[in-house]
Amino acid sequence: MAERTLFQKIMDGAIDADIVHEDEHCIAFRDINPQAPTHLLVVPRTPIPSLDEVTADDAPLIGHLFVVARKLAAQEGLSEGYRTVFNCGAHAGQSVDHLHLHLLGGRPMEWPPG
Ligand code: AMP
């Protein structure tokens, strides 16, 4: 059986996290190393390794992650705006091989990102 990912261990309760949302399809929790006043990770329960491995069958799930992110942005009071990011692969700095949508907000952000 494949090794459980870090985020599966958070879902299982084996590793503690500040969980802000849970449903049948995904979980969201605060990033342990926040890059903005609000920095949440929205993570599908299915351990898809990265955006590069998403298929057309995953489209509803990917859409769901964004709907959850939008609700969480409202819950966090991010009325001035926010950013959602999928880091994919080495050049983007992906460090956990379990798909996750970053939700960042609470400060002005620059573009292009570093
Ligand atoms: P990425 O670099 O896009 O793969 O994002 C992985 C994110 O997971 C990083 O922002 C890390 O700070 C975050 N992270 C790593 N370990 C934990 C943890 N135990 N709890 C919450 N967030 C974590």
PDB file of N, CA, C and O and ligand atoms in Angstrom, residues 6-7 10 15-17 29-35 39 41 85-88 92-98 100 102, ligand 1:
ATOM      1  N   LEU A   6       1.476  13.466   3.819  1.00  0.00           N
ATOM      2  CA  LEU A   6       1.378  14.326   5.008  1.00  0.00           C
ATOM      3  C   LEU A   6      -0.069  14.802   5.200  1.00  0.00           C
ATOM      4  O   LEU A   6      -0.593  14.812   6.325  1.00  0.00           O
ATOM      5  N   PHE A   7      -0.709  15.172   4.114  1.00  0.00           N
ATOM      6  CA  PHE A   7      -2.054  15.725   4.247  1.00  0.00           C
ATOM      7  C   PHE A   7      -3.078  14.631   4.569  1.00  0.00           C
ATOM      8  O   PHE A   7      -4.067  14.896   5.263  1.00  0.00           O
ATOM      9  N   ILE A  10      -2.944  14.328   8.220  1.00  0.00           N
ATOM     10  CA  ILE A  10      -3.744  15.384   8.869  1.00  0.00           C
ATOM     11  C   ILE A  10      -5.224  14.998   8.823  1.00  0.00           C
ATOM     12  O   ILE A  10      -5.946  15.112   9.820  1.00  0.00           O
ATOM     13  N   ILE A  15      -1.656  13.683  12.470  1.00  0.00           N
ATOM     14  CA  ILE A  15      -0.875  14.917  12.639  1.00  0.00           C
ATOM     15  C   ILE A  15      -1.874  16.039  12.900  1.00  0.00           C
ATOM     16  O   ILE A  15      -2.898  16.140  12.213  1.00  0.00           O
ATOM     17  N   ASP A  16      -1.578  16.863  13.898  1.00  0.00           N
ATOM     18  CA  ASP A  16      -2.478  17.963  14.271  1.00  0.00           C
ATOM     19  C   ASP A  16      -2.445  19.078  13.231  1.00  0.00           C
ATOM     20  O   ASP A  16      -1.395  19.364  12.662  1.00  0.00           O
ATOM     21  N   ALA A  17      -3.590  19.708  13.037  1.00  0.00           N
ATOM     22  CA  ALA A  17      -3.657  20.904  12.191  1.00  0.00           C
ATOM     23  C   ALA A  17      -4.848  21.719  12.661  1.00  0.00           C
ATOM     24  O   ALA A  17      -5.754  21.206  13.338  1.00  0.00           O
ATOM     25  N   PHE A  29      -7.258  23.596   6.130  1.00  0.00           N
ATOM     26  CA  PHE A  29      -6.598  23.902   7.406  1.00  0.00           C
ATOM     27  C   PHE A  29      -5.598  25.025   7.196  1.00  0.00           C
ATOM     28  O   PHE A  29      -5.228  25.352   6.060  1.00  0.00           O
ATOM     29  N   ARG A  30      -5.148  25.621   8.319  1.00  0.00           N
ATOM     30  CA  ARG A  30      -4.195  26.732   8.245  1.00  0.00           C
ATOM     31  C   ARG A  30      -2.802  26.200   7.925  1.00  0.00           C
ATOM     32  O   ARG A  30      -2.374  25.194   8.505  1.00  0.00           O
ATOM     33  N   ASP A  31      -2.131  26.899   7.003  1.00  0.00           N
ATOM     34  CA  ASP A  31      -0.760  26.531   6.650  1.00  0.00           C
ATOM     35  C   ASP A  31       0.134  26.741   7.877  1.00  0.00           C
ATOM     36  O   ASP A  31       0.022  27.750   8.588  1.00  0.00           O
ATOM     37  N   ILE A  32       1.023  25.797   8.108  1.00  0.00           N
ATOM     38  CA  ILE A  32       1.896  25.855   9.284  1.00  0.00           C
ATOM     39  C   ILE A  32       2.938  26.973   9.166  1.00  0.00           C
ATOM     40  O   ILE A  32       3.494  27.418  10.172  1.00  0.00           O
ATOM     41  N   ASN A  33       3.191  27.440   7.949  1.00  0.00           N
ATOM     42  CA  ASN A  33       4.190  28.485   7.703  1.00  0.00           C
ATOM     43  C   ASN A  33       3.537  29.586   6.858  1.00  0.00           C
ATOM     44  O   ASN A  33       3.824  29.738   5.661  1.00  0.00           O
ATOM     45  N   PRO A  34       2.619  30.352   7.490  1.00  0.00           N
ATOM     46  CA  PRO A  34       1.762  31.255   6.708  1.00  0.00           C
ATOM     47  C   PRO A  34       2.536  32.360   5.992  1.00  0.00           C
ATOM     48  O   PRO A  34       3.417  32.989   6.574  1.00  0.00           O
ATOM     49  N   GLN A  35       2.161  32.595   4.741  1.00  0.00           N
ATOM     50  CA  GLN A  35       2.795  33.633   3.919  1.00  0.00           C
ATOM     51  C   GLN A  35       1.924  34.885   3.840  1.00  0.00           C
ATOM     52  O   GLN A  35       2.267  35.842   3.126  1.00  0.00           O
ATOM     53  N   HIS A  39      -3.713  32.178   5.483  1.00  0.00           N
ATOM     54  CA  HIS A  39      -3.091  31.244   4.541  1.00  0.00           C
ATOM     55  C   HIS A  39      -3.657  29.863   4.845  1.00  0.00           C
ATOM     56  O   HIS A  39      -3.279  29.215   5.824  1.00  0.00           O
ATOM     57  N   LEU A  41      -4.957  25.945   3.285  1.00  0.00           N
ATOM     58  CA  LEU A  41      -4.774  24.933   2.243  1.00  0.00           C
ATOM     59  C   LEU A  41      -6.073  24.154   2.117  1.00  0.00           C
ATOM     60  O   LEU A  41      -6.609  23.681   3.127  1.00  0.00           O
ATOM     61  N   VAL A  85      -3.787  29.573  -5.324  1.00  0.00           N
ATOM     62  CA  VAL A  85      -2.600  29.082  -6.045  1.00  0.00           C
ATOM     63  C   VAL A  85      -2.520  27.558  -5.942  1.00  0.00           C
ATOM     64  O   VAL A  85      -2.636  27.009  -4.843  1.00  0.00           O
ATOM     65  N   PHE A  86      -2.291  26.912  -7.084  1.00  0.00           N
ATOM     66  CA  PHE A  86      -1.804  25.528  -7.101  1.00  0.00           C
ATOM     67  C   PHE A  86      -0.340  25.592  -7.515  1.00  0.00           C
ATOM     68  O   PHE A  86      -0.042  25.962  -8.663  1.00  0.00           O
ATOM     69  N   ASN A  87       0.583  25.283  -6.638  1.00  0.00           N
ATOM     70  CA  ASN A  87       1.963  25.114  -7.069  1.00  0.00           C
ATOM     71  C   ASN A  87       2.071  23.734  -7.697  1.00  0.00           C
ATOM     72  O   ASN A  87       1.593  22.746  -7.130  1.00  0.00           O
ATOM     73  N   CYS A  88       2.701  23.662  -8.855  1.00  0.00           N
ATOM     74  CA  CYS A  88       2.808  22.377  -9.558  1.00  0.00           C
ATOM     75  C   CYS A  88       4.245  22.139  -9.979  1.00  0.00           C
ATOM     76  O   CYS A  88       4.762  22.845 -10.861  1.00  0.00           O
ATOM     77  N   ALA A  92       7.674  25.533  -9.541  1.00  0.00           N
ATOM     78  CA  ALA A  92       6.666  26.297  -8.794  1.00  0.00           C
ATOM     79  C   ALA A  92       6.862  26.162  -7.288  1.00  0.00           C
ATOM     80  O   ALA A  92       6.148  26.808  -6.511  1.00  0.00           O
ATOM     81  N   GLY A  93       7.792  25.315  -6.876  1.00  0.00           N
ATOM     82  CA  GLY A  93       8.068  25.172  -5.451  1.00  0.00           C
ATOM     83  C   GLY A  93       7.134  24.223  -4.727  1.00  0.00           C
ATOM     84  O   GLY A  93       6.998  24.290  -3.502  1.00  0.00           O
ATOM     85  N   GLN A  94       6.488  23.302  -5.471  1.00  0.00           N
ATOM     86  CA  GLN A  94       5.601  22.346  -4.786  1.00  0.00           C
ATOM     87  C   GLN A  94       6.431  21.459  -3.869  1.00  0.00           C
ATOM     88  O   GLN A  94       7.435  20.873  -4.305  1.00  0.00           O
ATOM     89  N   SER A  95       6.033  21.372  -2.605  1.00  0.00           N
ATOM     90  CA  SER A  95       6.819  20.605  -1.628  1.00  0.00           C
ATOM     91  C   SER A  95       6.050  19.422  -1.045  1.00  0.00           C
ATOM     92  O   SER A  95       6.653  18.557  -0.412  1.00  0.00           O
ATOM     93  N   VAL A  96       4.741  19.384  -1.223  1.00  0.00           N
ATOM     94  CA  VAL A  96       3.941  18.255  -0.732  1.00  0.00           C
ATOM     95  C   VAL A  96       3.208  17.655  -1.936  1.00  0.00           C
ATOM     96  O   VAL A  96       2.457  18.357  -2.629  1.00  0.00           O
ATOM     97  N   ASP A  97       3.451  16.355  -2.182  1.00  0.00           N
ATOM     98  CA  ASP A  97       2.898  15.702  -3.369  1.00  0.00           C
ATOM     99  C   ASP A  97       1.483  15.185  -3.115  1.00  0.00           C
ATOM    100  O   ASP A  97       1.196  13.979  -3.252  1.00  0.00           O
ATOM    101  N   HIS A  98       0.630  16.091  -2.689  1.00  0.00           N
ATOM    102  CA  HIS A  98      -0.800  15.822  -2.528  1.00  0.00           C
ATOM    103  C   HIS A  98      -1.464  17.148  -2.897  1.00  0.00           C
ATOM    104  O   HIS A  98      -1.239  18.160  -2.214  1.00  0.00           O
ATOM    105  N   HIS A 100      -3.118  20.538  -3.479  1.00  0.00           N
ATOM    106  CA  HIS A 100      -3.670  21.456  -2.478  1.00  0.00           C
ATOM    107  C   HIS A 100      -3.765  22.847  -3.083  1.00  0.00           C
ATOM    108  O   HIS A 100      -2.861  23.296  -3.775  1.00  0.00           O
ATOM    109  N   HIS A 102      -3.810  26.708  -2.335  1.00  0.00           N
ATOM    110  CA  HIS A 102      -3.495  27.728  -1.329  1.00  0.00           C
ATOM    111  C   HIS A 102      -4.528  28.847  -1.435  1.00  0.00           C
ATOM    112  O   HIS A 102      -4.859  29.296  -2.542  1.00  0.00           O
TER     113      HIS A 102
HETATM  114  P1  AMP B   1       3.548  23.619  -1.584  1.00  0.00           P
HETATM  115  O1  AMP B   1       4.909  24.185  -1.319  1.00  0.00           O
HETATM  116  O2  AMP B   1       2.738  24.347  -2.623  1.00  0.00           O
HETATM  117  O3  AMP B   1       3.627  22.119  -1.858  1.00  0.00           O
HETATM  118  O4  AMP B   1       2.735  23.814  -0.238  1.00  0.00           O
HETATM  119  C1  AMP B   1       2.860  22.963   0.848  1.00  0.00           C
HETATM  120  C2  AMP B   1       2.440  23.764   2.047  1.00  0.00           C
HETATM  121  O5  AMP B   1       2.211  22.879   3.108  1.00  0.00           O
HETATM  122  C3  AMP B   1       3.493  24.765   2.510  1.00  0.00           C
HETATM  123  O6  AMP B   1       2.961  26.086   2.425  1.00  0.00           O
HETATM  124  C4  AMP B   1       3.791  24.342   3.936  1.00  0.00           C
HETATM  125  O7  AMP B   1       4.003  25.424   4.808  1.00  0.00           O
HETATM  126  C5  AMP B   1       2.524  23.553   4.282  1.00  0.00           C
HETATM  127  N1  AMP B   1       2.692  22.580   5.337  1.00  0.00           N
HETATM  128  C6  AMP B   1       3.697  21.665   5.467  1.00  0.00           C
HETATM  129  N2  AMP B   1       3.489  20.898   6.554  1.00  0.00           N
HETATM  130  C7  AMP B   1       2.328  21.335   7.119  1.00  0.00           C
HETATM  131  C8  AMP B   1       1.594  20.963   8.282  1.00  0.00           C
HETATM  132  N3  AMP B   1       1.987  19.952   9.088  1.00  0.00           N
HETATM  133  N4  AMP B   1       0.452  21.628   8.577  1.00  0.00           N
HETATM  134  C9  AMP B   1       0.046  22.649   7.781  1.00  0.00           C
HETATM  135  N5  AMP B   1       0.692  23.048   6.676  1.00  0.00           N
HETATM  136  C10 AMP B   1       1.822  22.410   6.342  1.00  0.00           C
END
